[in-house]
XYZ file of C-alpha atoms in Angstrom:
663
model
C 51.844 8.620 -31.772
C 50.348 12.138 -31.752
C 52.271 13.051 -34.911
C 51.217 9.784 -36.528
C 47.518 10.496 -35.803
C 47.864 14.036 -37.151
C 49.366 12.600 -40.332
C 46.434 10.201 -40.719
C 43.974 13.066 -40.177
C 45.798 15.104 -42.810
C 45.481 12.248 -45.272
C 41.760 11.932 -44.485
C 41.267 15.663 -45.033
C 43.239 15.355 -48.274
C 40.765 12.727 -49.471
C 37.859 14.943 -48.483
C 39.326 17.868 -50.419
C 39.760 15.675 -53.475
C 35.996 15.009 -53.464
C 35.026 18.673 -53.018
C 33.823 20.605 -56.059
C 36.515 23.294 -56.122
C 36.361 24.062 -59.875
C 33.220 24.409 -62.003
C 33.700 24.089 -65.759
C 31.396 25.824 -68.269
C 31.237 25.812 -72.058
C 29.919 27.971 -74.873
C 29.845 27.821 -78.676
C 30.135 31.058 -80.668
C 28.883 30.803 -84.261
C 31.047 33.154 -86.363
C 29.296 32.275 -89.615
C 30.481 30.437 -92.743
C 31.173 27.271 -90.744
C 33.532 29.023 -88.333
C 33.033 28.524 -84.599
C 34.810 29.497 -81.374
C 34.728 27.015 -78.519
C 34.839 28.770 -75.146
C 35.887 26.904 -71.987
C 35.576 28.659 -68.648
C 36.717 27.499 -65.194
C 35.159 29.127 -62.131
C 37.581 28.471 -59.264
C 36.516 28.513 -55.613
C 37.938 31.221 -53.350
C 41.389 30.387 -52.011
C 41.978 27.718 -54.677
C 43.963 27.782 -57.898
C 44.789 25.621 -60.915
C 48.071 25.628 -62.817
C 48.817 26.907 -66.286
C 50.652 24.931 -68.937
C 54.130 25.744 -67.648
C 53.757 23.687 -64.467
C 56.027 20.661 -64.759
C 53.924 17.969 -63.066
C 50.213 18.909 -63.018
C 49.567 21.469 -65.761
C 46.078 22.215 -66.994
C 45.676 20.534 -70.393
C 42.799 20.362 -72.876
C 42.493 17.517 -75.355
C 40.043 17.834 -78.252
C 38.406 14.758 -79.780
C 36.540 15.313 -83.042
C 35.575 13.527 -86.304
C 38.462 13.694 -88.737
C 37.624 15.481 -91.957
C 34.500 17.085 -90.465
C 36.222 19.450 -88.055
C 39.505 21.350 -88.393
C 41.199 23.124 -85.488
C 42.302 26.598 -86.487
C 45.365 27.930 -84.706
C 46.306 27.240 -81.111
C 44.329 27.230 -77.920
C 44.186 30.750 -76.464
C 44.246 31.631 -72.774
C 42.228 34.840 -72.239
C 42.921 34.923 -68.490
C 46.265 36.017 -67.126
C 48.016 33.518 -64.845
C 49.586 34.711 -61.608
C 53.359 34.072 -61.579
C 54.517 31.515 -58.994
C 57.688 29.634 -58.139
C 58.487 26.399 -56.322
C 61.681 24.885 -54.959
C 61.379 21.776 -57.115
C 59.113 22.784 -60.017
C 60.678 26.135 -60.873
C 58.585 28.999 -62.319
C 54.994 28.526 -63.493
C 51.606 30.254 -63.399
C 48.427 29.886 -61.330
C 44.858 30.759 -62.271
C 42.703 32.132 -59.455
C 39.000 33.069 -59.573
C 38.428 32.140 -63.192
C 40.255 30.921 -66.278
C 38.902 31.316 -69.824
C 40.217 29.555 -72.933
C 39.157 29.694 -76.591
C 39.720 27.445 -79.589
C 38.690 28.311 -83.169
C 37.380 25.475 -85.358
C 35.981 25.127 -88.857
C 33.054 22.789 -89.572
C 33.386 20.967 -92.914
C 30.176 18.938 -92.588
C 26.550 19.755 -91.776
C 27.078 18.913 -88.157
C 29.549 17.359 -85.737
C 30.284 16.870 -82.049
C 33.555 17.960 -80.470
C 34.635 16.726 -77.054
C 37.112 18.572 -74.842
C 38.809 16.576 -72.086
C 40.180 18.924 -69.434
C 42.862 17.612 -67.053
C 43.734 19.745 -64.040
C 44.562 19.800 -60.323
C 43.218 22.311 -57.814
C 45.352 23.355 -54.821
C 45.099 25.629 -51.795
C 47.612 26.446 -49.053
C 49.670 23.281 -49.486
C 46.667 20.927 -49.932
C 45.737 19.630 -53.360
C 42.871 17.639 -54.768
C 43.596 14.565 -56.836
C 44.378 15.244 -60.533
C 40.978 15.322 -62.250
C 39.633 14.854 -65.787
C 36.450 16.637 -66.914
C 34.720 16.216 -70.279
C 32.878 18.987 -72.131
C 30.774 18.390 -75.261
C 30.272 20.968 -78.042
C 27.581 20.468 -80.701
C 28.275 22.214 -84.003
C 25.640 22.680 -86.737
C 23.108 19.904 -87.192
C 24.578 17.133 -85.032
C 21.911 14.672 -86.200
C 23.117 14.951 -89.767
C 26.285 12.991 -89.215
C 27.660 10.861 -86.401
C 31.245 10.712 -85.254
C 33.133 8.123 -87.292
C 36.631 8.592 -85.988
C 38.433 10.866 -83.609
C 41.792 12.515 -83.417
C 43.295 14.247 -80.416
C 45.264 17.417 -79.976
C 46.864 18.031 -76.602
C 47.863 21.597 -75.803
C 49.495 23.022 -72.687
C 47.769 26.298 -71.833
C 50.352 29.059 -71.616
C 49.755 32.755 -71.047
C 51.918 35.591 -72.242
C 52.822 33.905 -75.538
C 51.078 33.637 -78.869
C 51.518 29.859 -79.024
C 51.415 27.262 -76.272
C 54.510 25.367 -75.217
C 54.128 21.766 -76.321
C 55.275 19.372 -73.651
C 54.385 15.905 -72.496
C 53.633 14.915 -68.943
C 56.397 13.033 -67.188
C 56.063 9.321 -66.582
C 56.108 9.072 -62.797
C 56.907 5.369 -62.511
C 60.222 5.540 -64.280
C 61.450 2.454 -62.586
C 58.700 0.455 -64.172
C 56.160 -1.869 -62.673
C 58.102 -4.937 -63.678
C 61.136 -3.915 -61.647
C 59.153 -3.759 -58.403
C 57.643 -7.192 -59.022
C 61.109 -8.537 -59.749
C 62.363 -7.187 -56.416
C 59.340 -8.656 -54.616
C 60.029 -12.051 -56.190
C 63.693 -11.838 -55.192
C 62.690 -10.862 -51.636
C 60.388 -13.895 -51.453
C 63.201 -16.198 -52.633
C 65.572 -14.773 -50.015
C 62.871 -15.156 -47.380
C 62.606 -18.859 -48.186
C 66.399 -19.225 -48.224
C 66.672 -17.607 -44.775
C 64.426 -20.298 -43.293
C 67.020 -23.040 -43.789
C 69.963 -21.128 -42.366
C 71.571 -22.537 -39.192
C 70.514 -19.498 -37.153
C 66.837 -19.787 -38.099
C 66.043 -23.485 -38.482
C 66.687 -24.370 -34.792
C 64.131 -21.719 -33.789
C 61.304 -23.828 -35.222
C 61.222 -26.339 -32.292
C 61.365 -23.410 -29.855
C 58.355 -21.869 -31.573
C 56.373 -25.085 -31.388
C 57.325 -25.603 -27.739
C 56.235 -22.076 -26.849
C 52.788 -22.461 -28.380
C 52.206 -26.053 -27.226
C 52.584 -25.124 -23.554
C 50.159 -22.226 -23.884
C 46.672 -22.850 -22.525
C 43.312 -21.722 -23.835
C 40.812 -22.552 -26.519
C 41.822 -23.535 -30.072
C 40.443 -20.196 -31.279
C 42.686 -18.289 -28.880
C 45.645 -20.392 -29.991
C 45.014 -19.450 -33.625
C 44.759 -15.773 -32.700
C 48.073 -15.988 -30.809
C 49.714 -17.724 -33.773
C 48.486 -14.995 -36.117
C 49.813 -12.336 -33.725
C 53.181 -14.095 -33.692
C 53.457 -13.881 -37.472
C 52.252 -10.283 -37.436
C 54.911 -9.266 -34.896
C 57.673 -10.901 -36.975
C 56.562 -8.936 -40.047
C 56.290 -5.759 -37.973
C 59.792 -6.083 -36.508
C 61.341 -6.456 -39.950
C 59.244 -3.865 -41.811
C 58.587 -1.127 -39.244
C 62.193 0.171 -38.896
C 62.653 0.845 -42.621
C 59.115 2.248 -42.866
C 59.804 4.561 -39.917
C 62.967 5.897 -41.571
C 61.100 6.645 -44.787
C 58.074 8.252 -43.115
C 60.154 10.360 -40.720
C 62.432 11.673 -43.453
C 59.441 12.453 -45.675
C 57.670 14.323 -42.861
C 60.777 16.239 -41.848
C 62.361 17.028 -45.178
C 60.014 15.788 -47.889
C 60.436 13.127 -50.543
C 63.616 14.692 -51.885
C 65.380 14.111 -48.552
C 64.343 10.458 -48.505
C 65.496 10.035 -52.087
C 68.842 11.683 -51.240
C 69.360 9.315 -48.292
C 68.676 6.252 -50.399
C 70.805 7.545 -53.263
C 73.650 8.127 -50.807
C 73.256 4.563 -49.483
C 73.136 3.137 -52.980
C 76.001 5.057 -54.595
C 78.386 6.655 -52.073
C 81.650 4.804 -51.508
C 81.354 4.777 -47.695
C 78.174 2.632 -47.352
C 79.136 0.488 -50.344
C 82.565 -0.337 -48.915
C 80.981 -1.014 -45.508
C 78.416 -3.362 -47.063
C 81.181 -5.089 -49.035
C 83.227 -5.652 -45.875
C 80.144 -6.820 -43.949
C 79.387 -9.385 -46.631
C 82.980 -10.643 -46.569
C 82.926 -10.901 -42.753
C 79.635 -12.789 -42.784
C 80.960 -15.082 -45.515
C 84.034 -15.864 -43.401
C 81.700 -16.616 -40.490
C 79.615 -18.931 -42.655
C 82.808 -20.745 -43.689
C 83.519 -21.392 -40.001
C 86.277 -18.866 -39.274
C 84.342 -17.470 -36.281
C 80.800 -17.116 -34.951
C 78.860 -13.849 -35.204
C 76.282 -13.358 -32.466
C 74.435 -10.444 -30.955
C 75.221 -9.563 -27.305
C 73.960 -12.408 -25.120
C 72.298 -10.026 -22.657
C 70.079 -8.659 -25.426
C 68.917 -12.082 -26.579
C 68.556 -13.403 -23.010
C 66.511 -10.373 -21.920
C 64.145 -10.819 -24.845
C 63.870 -14.552 -24.126
C 63.054 -13.876 -20.463
C 60.284 -11.447 -21.393
C 58.748 -14.039 -23.708
C 57.926 -16.140 -20.634
C 55.451 -13.530 -19.386
C 52.693 -14.863 -21.613
C 49.894 -12.924 -23.258
C 50.417 -10.526 -26.126
C 53.629 -9.176 -24.575
C 55.055 -12.705 -24.364
C 54.189 -13.363 -28.022
C 55.854 -10.086 -29.034
C 59.079 -10.897 -27.175
C 59.045 -14.418 -28.633
C 58.963 -12.830 -32.094
C 61.705 -10.389 -31.056
C 63.846 -13.308 -29.836
C 63.451 -14.998 -33.212
C 64.484 -11.833 -35.064
C 67.508 -11.257 -32.814
C 68.745 -14.859 -32.844
C 68.394 -15.137 -36.625
C 70.110 -11.807 -37.293
C 73.545 -13.282 -37.961
C 72.091 -15.194 -40.932
C 69.384 -12.808 -42.130
C 71.401 -9.576 -41.707
C 73.309 -9.709 -44.996
C 70.234 -11.003 -46.821
C 68.175 -8.047 -45.579
C 70.954 -5.637 -46.510
C 71.120 -7.002 -50.035
C 67.343 -6.809 -50.487
C 67.114 -3.243 -49.193
C 70.011 -1.819 -51.177
C 68.667 -3.244 -54.435
C 65.211 -1.853 -53.730
C 66.435 1.724 -53.237
C 67.238 2.179 -56.924
C 63.622 3.032 -57.770
C 60.820 4.828 -55.978
C 61.590 5.173 -52.301
C 58.498 3.192 -51.221
C 60.012 0.093 -52.810
C 62.084 -0.814 -49.706
C 58.915 -1.059 -47.600
C 57.195 -3.282 -50.148
C 60.186 -5.570 -50.659
C 60.875 -5.869 -46.921
C 57.190 -6.639 -46.403
C 57.436 -9.432 -48.994
C 60.584 -10.810 -47.337
C 59.157 -10.704 -43.807
C 55.821 -12.269 -44.765
C 57.633 -15.120 -46.521
C 59.958 -15.526 -43.548
C 57.158 -15.369 -40.955
C 54.614 -17.578 -42.723
C 56.184 -20.979 -41.859
C 56.577 -19.997 -38.191
C 52.931 -18.948 -38.129
C 51.902 -22.269 -39.665
C 53.956 -24.191 -37.084
C 52.321 -22.109 -34.353
C 48.901 -23.043 -35.790
C 49.737 -26.729 -36.268
C 52.607 -27.860 -33.970
C 52.295 -31.454 -35.236
C 53.705 -30.372 -38.605
C 57.138 -30.241 -36.928
C 57.344 -34.023 -36.931
C 57.602 -34.031 -40.720
C 60.612 -31.704 -40.817
C 64.156 -33.043 -41.221
C 66.269 -33.061 -38.065
C 69.098 -30.609 -37.554
C 72.492 -31.935 -38.528
C 75.422 -31.568 -40.890
C 73.150 -30.492 -43.724
C 72.569 -27.184 -41.926
C 76.282 -26.398 -41.948
C 76.387 -27.229 -45.652
C 73.597 -24.707 -46.234
C 75.608 -22.185 -44.245
C 78.736 -22.737 -46.363
C 76.762 -22.483 -49.610
C 75.357 -19.162 -48.412
C 78.923 -18.100 -47.636
C 79.926 -18.560 -51.277
C 76.833 -16.634 -52.400
C 77.683 -13.847 -49.924
C 81.154 -13.488 -51.455
C 79.697 -13.189 -54.958
C 77.005 -10.691 -53.949
C 79.391 -8.627 -51.827
C 81.455 -7.640 -54.851
C 78.379 -5.916 -56.315
C 78.735 -3.173 -53.684
C 82.427 -2.725 -54.423
C 81.590 -2.621 -58.128
C 79.075 0.211 -57.653
C 81.613 2.350 -55.785
C 84.238 1.532 -58.409
C 81.972 2.722 -61.247
C 80.651 5.836 -59.531
C 84.120 7.082 -58.554
C 85.938 5.735 -61.640
C 88.568 3.820 -59.663
C 89.010 1.245 -62.428
C 89.886 -1.634 -60.063
C 86.910 -3.894 -60.743
C 86.305 -3.953 -64.467
C 83.941 -6.460 -66.012
C 86.549 -9.147 -66.699
C 87.953 -8.906 -63.137
C 84.444 -9.143 -61.705
C 83.611 -12.142 -63.907
C 86.898 -13.852 -63.024
C 86.032 -13.589 -59.321
C 82.554 -14.998 -59.898
C 83.885 -17.848 -62.025
C 86.372 -18.847 -59.310
C 83.805 -18.490 -56.477
C 81.148 -20.609 -58.155
C 83.692 -23.179 -59.349
C 84.811 -23.639 -55.729
C 81.138 -23.894 -54.721
C 80.661 -26.669 -57.271
C 83.648 -28.609 -55.913
C 82.297 -28.120 -52.373
C 78.960 -29.615 -53.367
C 80.803 -32.597 -54.849
C 82.631 -33.082 -51.541
C 86.065 -32.148 -52.909
C 86.381 -29.249 -50.436
C 85.614 -29.497 -46.709
C 85.461 -26.852 -43.982
C 86.115 -27.159 -40.243
C 82.538 -27.880 -39.163
C 81.522 -30.073 -42.092
C 80.519 -33.677 -41.526
C 82.271 -36.335 -43.577
C 80.545 -36.854 -46.914
C 80.463 -40.649 -47.389
C 78.351 -40.571 -50.509
C 76.968 -37.931 -52.893
C 73.224 -37.385 -52.654
C 71.078 -36.721 -55.695
C 70.283 -33.240 -54.346
C 73.947 -32.226 -54.050
C 74.681 -33.650 -57.502
C 71.806 -31.678 -59.028
C 73.008 -28.496 -57.316
C 76.586 -29.105 -58.489
C 75.385 -29.564 -62.082
C 73.471 -26.280 -61.820
C 76.463 -24.413 -60.387
C 78.938 -25.714 -62.988
C 76.445 -24.909 -65.766
C 76.309 -21.353 -64.427
C 80.122 -21.183 -64.536
C 80.110 -22.329 -68.160
C 77.563 -19.599 -68.909
C 79.846 -16.980 -67.316
C 83.056 -17.879 -69.174
C 82.154 -16.397 -72.621
C 81.513 -13.094 -70.847
C 85.274 -12.752 -70.367
C 85.546 -12.155 -74.130
C 82.523 -9.917 -74.656
C 79.417 -12.118 -74.472
C 76.615 -9.829 -73.198
C 75.300 -12.245 -70.501
C 71.902 -10.529 -70.656
C 70.427 -12.542 -67.779
C 72.978 -10.983 -65.388
C 73.201 -7.520 -66.944
C 71.877 -5.814 -63.821
C 74.547 -7.348 -61.570
C 77.675 -7.005 -63.713
C 79.789 -3.929 -64.484
C 78.882 -2.390 -67.860
C 80.215 -3.917 -71.066
C 82.222 -0.769 -71.769
C 84.609 -1.604 -68.876
C 85.710 -4.852 -70.540
C 89.300 -4.528 -71.785
C 89.321 -7.412 -74.251
C 85.838 -7.296 -75.768
C 86.001 -9.232 -79.032
C 82.456 -8.124 -79.963
C 83.077 -4.394 -79.593
C 82.298 -2.153 -82.565
C 80.623 -4.950 -84.519
C 77.248 -3.234 -84.351
C 75.958 -0.330 -86.393
C 77.653 2.738 -84.936
C 77.505 6.287 -86.246
C 80.314 8.596 -85.155
C 78.695 11.597 -83.457
C 81.954 13.284 -82.547
C 85.409 13.127 -83.971
C 86.891 11.566 -80.863
C 86.186 10.947 -77.207
C 88.574 13.763 -76.368
C 86.077 16.216 -77.910
C 83.216 14.808 -75.859
C 82.842 16.296 -72.403
C 83.496 13.603 -69.758
C 84.109 11.158 -72.615
C 87.405 10.089 -71.047
C 85.618 8.414 -68.114
C 82.031 7.865 -69.289
C 81.019 5.534 -72.104
C 77.890 4.360 -73.878
C 77.090 0.643 -74.284
C 77.539 -1.380 -77.478
C 80.131 1.019 -78.890
C 77.543 3.756 -79.443
C 78.882 7.289 -79.653
C 77.245 10.202 -77.904
C 77.493 12.898 -75.260
C 77.282 13.222 -71.485
C 76.520 16.932 -71.329
C 73.122 18.135 -72.586
C 74.323 21.532 -73.776
C 77.029 19.940 -75.909
C 74.517 17.422 -77.268
C 72.082 20.201 -78.174
C 74.791 22.077 -80.082
C 75.716 18.985 -82.066
C 72.055 18.073 -82.676
C 71.386 21.509 -84.153
C 74.224 21.009 -86.652
C 73.279 17.406 -87.445
C 69.540 18.238 -87.596
C 68.622 15.260 -85.405
C 66.507 14.785 -82.273
C 68.240 14.081 -78.956
C 67.755 10.817 -77.093
C 68.259 11.743 -73.415
C 69.093 8.792 -71.176
C 68.799 9.539 -67.461
C 70.870 6.703 -66.046
C 73.167 5.768 -63.169
C 76.205 3.630 -62.442
C 74.330 1.776 -59.710
C 71.103 1.432 -61.711
C 70.311 -2.275 -62.166
C 67.353 -1.581 -64.457
C 69.504 0.663 -66.674
C 71.977 -2.172 -67.279
C 69.091 -4.531 -68.050
C 67.637 -2.126 -70.596
C 71.017 -1.670 -72.270
C 71.726 -5.404 -72.414
C 68.283 -6.677 -73.382
C 66.707 -3.798 -75.324
C 69.452 -1.518 -76.619
C 71.345 -4.536 -77.954
C 68.569 -5.315 -80.448
C 69.818 -4.568 -84.013
C 66.768 -2.428 -84.814
C 67.267 -0.324 -81.689
C 71.000 0.063 -82.320
C 70.346 1.106 -85.908
C 67.862 3.834 -84.956
C 69.898 5.137 -82.027
C 73.115 5.325 -84.009
C 71.699 6.796 -87.221
C 68.629 8.830 -86.273
C 69.504 10.299 -82.880
C 72.098 12.248 -80.969
C 72.500 10.293 -77.734
C 73.040 12.074 -74.430
C 73.503 9.980 -71.277
C 73.028 11.959 -68.058
C 74.377 10.065 -65.035
C 72.484 11.016 -61.883
C 74.839 9.325 -59.403
C 78.275 10.226 -60.747
C 80.509 11.773 -58.069
C 82.772 13.726 -60.438
C 83.296 17.273 -59.098
C 82.481 19.933 -61.672
C 84.332 23.227 -62.209
C 82.893 26.026 -60.093
C 81.451 27.697 -63.183
C 79.170 24.695 -63.689
C 77.866 24.443 -60.134
C 74.105 24.799 -59.720
C 72.443 26.610 -56.830
C 68.920 25.420 -56.016
C 66.083 27.700 -54.954
C 66.713 26.873 -51.289
C 70.374 27.877 -51.571
C 71.962 24.427 -51.805
C 75.005 24.360 -54.084
C 75.251 21.241 -56.273
C 78.874 20.546 -57.181
C 78.950 17.004 -58.609
C 77.896 15.872 -62.075
C 75.379 13.403 -60.665
C 73.656 15.910 -58.379
C 73.359 18.466 -61.165
C 71.845 15.886 -63.531
C 69.513 14.548 -60.826
C 68.371 18.092 -60.023
C 67.659 18.698 -63.707
C 65.649 15.458 -63.979
C 63.565 16.372 -60.939
C 62.919 20.028 -61.762
C 62.415 19.536 -65.506
C 60.544 16.223 -65.605
C 59.547 15.490 -62.010
C 61.338 12.129 -61.823
C 64.019 10.762 -59.526
C 64.188 7.151 -60.756
C 66.177 5.634 -63.565
C 66.159 4.682 -66.357
C 64.142 7.515 -67.859
C 64.202 8.206 -71.603
C 63.264 11.551 -73.158
C 63.208 12.428 -76.857
C 63.896 16.129 -77.290
C 63.550 18.224 -80.426
C 64.378 21.810 -81.181
C 63.989 24.487 -78.495
C 63.964 21.812 -75.760
C 60.627 20.507 -77.013
C 59.663 17.044 -75.742
C 58.462 15.226 -78.855
C 56.725 12.148 -77.426
C 55.785 10.842 -74.007
C 58.942 9.776 -72.121
C 59.478 6.148 -71.155
C 60.864 4.322 -68.154
C 61.887 0.716 -67.527
C 60.197 -1.611 -70.028
C 61.870 -4.631 -71.609
C 59.482 -4.815 -74.580
C 61.796 -4.319 -77.573
C 58.986 -3.746 -80.079
C 57.501 -0.951 -77.968
C 60.922 0.666 -77.560
C 61.458 0.589 -81.332
C 58.046 2.200 -81.829
C 58.959 4.808 -79.193
C 62.140 5.711 -81.111
C 60.375 5.765 -84.490
C 57.579 7.989 -83.184
C 60.208 10.435 -81.898
C 61.845 10.644 -85.322
C 58.466 11.157 -87.014
C 57.503 13.897 -84.555
C 60.832 15.660 -85.159
C 60.367 15.653 -88.945
C 56.879 17.189 -88.856
């Protein structure tokens, strides 16, 4: 608790620092005659504080000029008159820091009688490990007779301030949310759906009468009863969300965000946890089919149940704990599936998705605690609960193979290619359809004397899904499931392969480094090593399209299936770019000559770790997909992009990269 309070105090002090005036910006206009002016920008920095120069990867100091086109012309590059102090960081590499003051100049020529130029300064001030929030500050320069002409239109020039060179290094800030906002909302929606599904499982549904009984025998005013009911729901949410939140917070405090990201990447891609999750799903599925019963130790459940009889807040807490423990055998695999999928993006996603799941799961119990009479309207327990359990068993089998598929792709085992995966799903869901029709019965099923409308509707939906899957065996993209299926390149008998517009970027896959095990989607040709791609791009005189991706990246597969597959996108990628896919989770061990040693002495030996380290130190991102368009001399041509399924915007992104390269 003491550490927690210290953390809160640190956050409060961080907010206070962000509001403090640590940098004062000043401006001056020098009239050089004949319409020539020098704009001077000066930063006076408080003692003990510093701002970064243009070489800092994440929060560089940048100046953007807005001015009327045709009336003002920028002459040359922005000059830094102050010398930056060299600095180095474990994650951000080498950069410079300005202390005391920083002075910059920009020459301009006035073509009209008068004009106004605006300079938007973006910077971040830091001191001894504490930093203010990134800040924007606007300066206004009046040239000549500003009343003679108003600003009609503006154009912007963004320059990174760089000392020690005649010209600044042009770079673009990294997009921090590489996973994309839509992906988080999709995971939240999926968590809500699973939360609703968990309510009708055989382990959970019988707890509803127990909940009502507990709150009906409690005494006190109606207001106190409502408070107790709200506490009950709060404790359920807390018991589901707090453990994962504690893991994230502790790892961040102890080792920083990189450690948390490494833990989640290990969980999401290493063969050990993926095989364990696969086996757990198969065991739970067998239990749902009636092979055996999975329960937590009786002493644990009984002890919690006994403590719930104490009453008061403690009794409510132990009642919530009893619910969580009793329902574990049904909610365990659901929670595992939700968490593993949420670790592919930013590492706060698991907390948000588990919060969505637990709130959805707890809400009905809270409502029943508020209004016990609602219970009378619920259907009674019976054979339908076992049917729900069996249906979930089939779903568990299908979802379990996703974990085996991830391990298979990351380690290149080649045992679960796309057609094998689809064949398993087709068989599983066909059997589920026959079960719903009553053609298959398990040990604990009641006799199905007639087919209800609900079961018929579900059977129609399941068989329709099977029909949708079948064309995928021969190359149909199945875009709706792209995030859950192995990549199209693993399909042995793809009848659609090489029908798109494909430009050969190398003579053969044997000439492409790692080309024997790694492949691009849609028959595109490219590279998997940036140095090799840069060499080829220099000869071909083309920009490089860098794709930071991963075998276990659901959003990457969605982008490839739903955006890359567009004819316009395929045409630009294949004809205008040299493609380089950098897998950040591949476990292939590199030759010792290609190992990378980080600033803290850690030796990175696998292809995925080296690529992930490059993405973090060069662009400040650890989520995929992340797309960078690179020109000559490692210049980033346009602002990178993350997960976004808008095809038109992606086409514009690619076109703007080509235009920037040709300038």
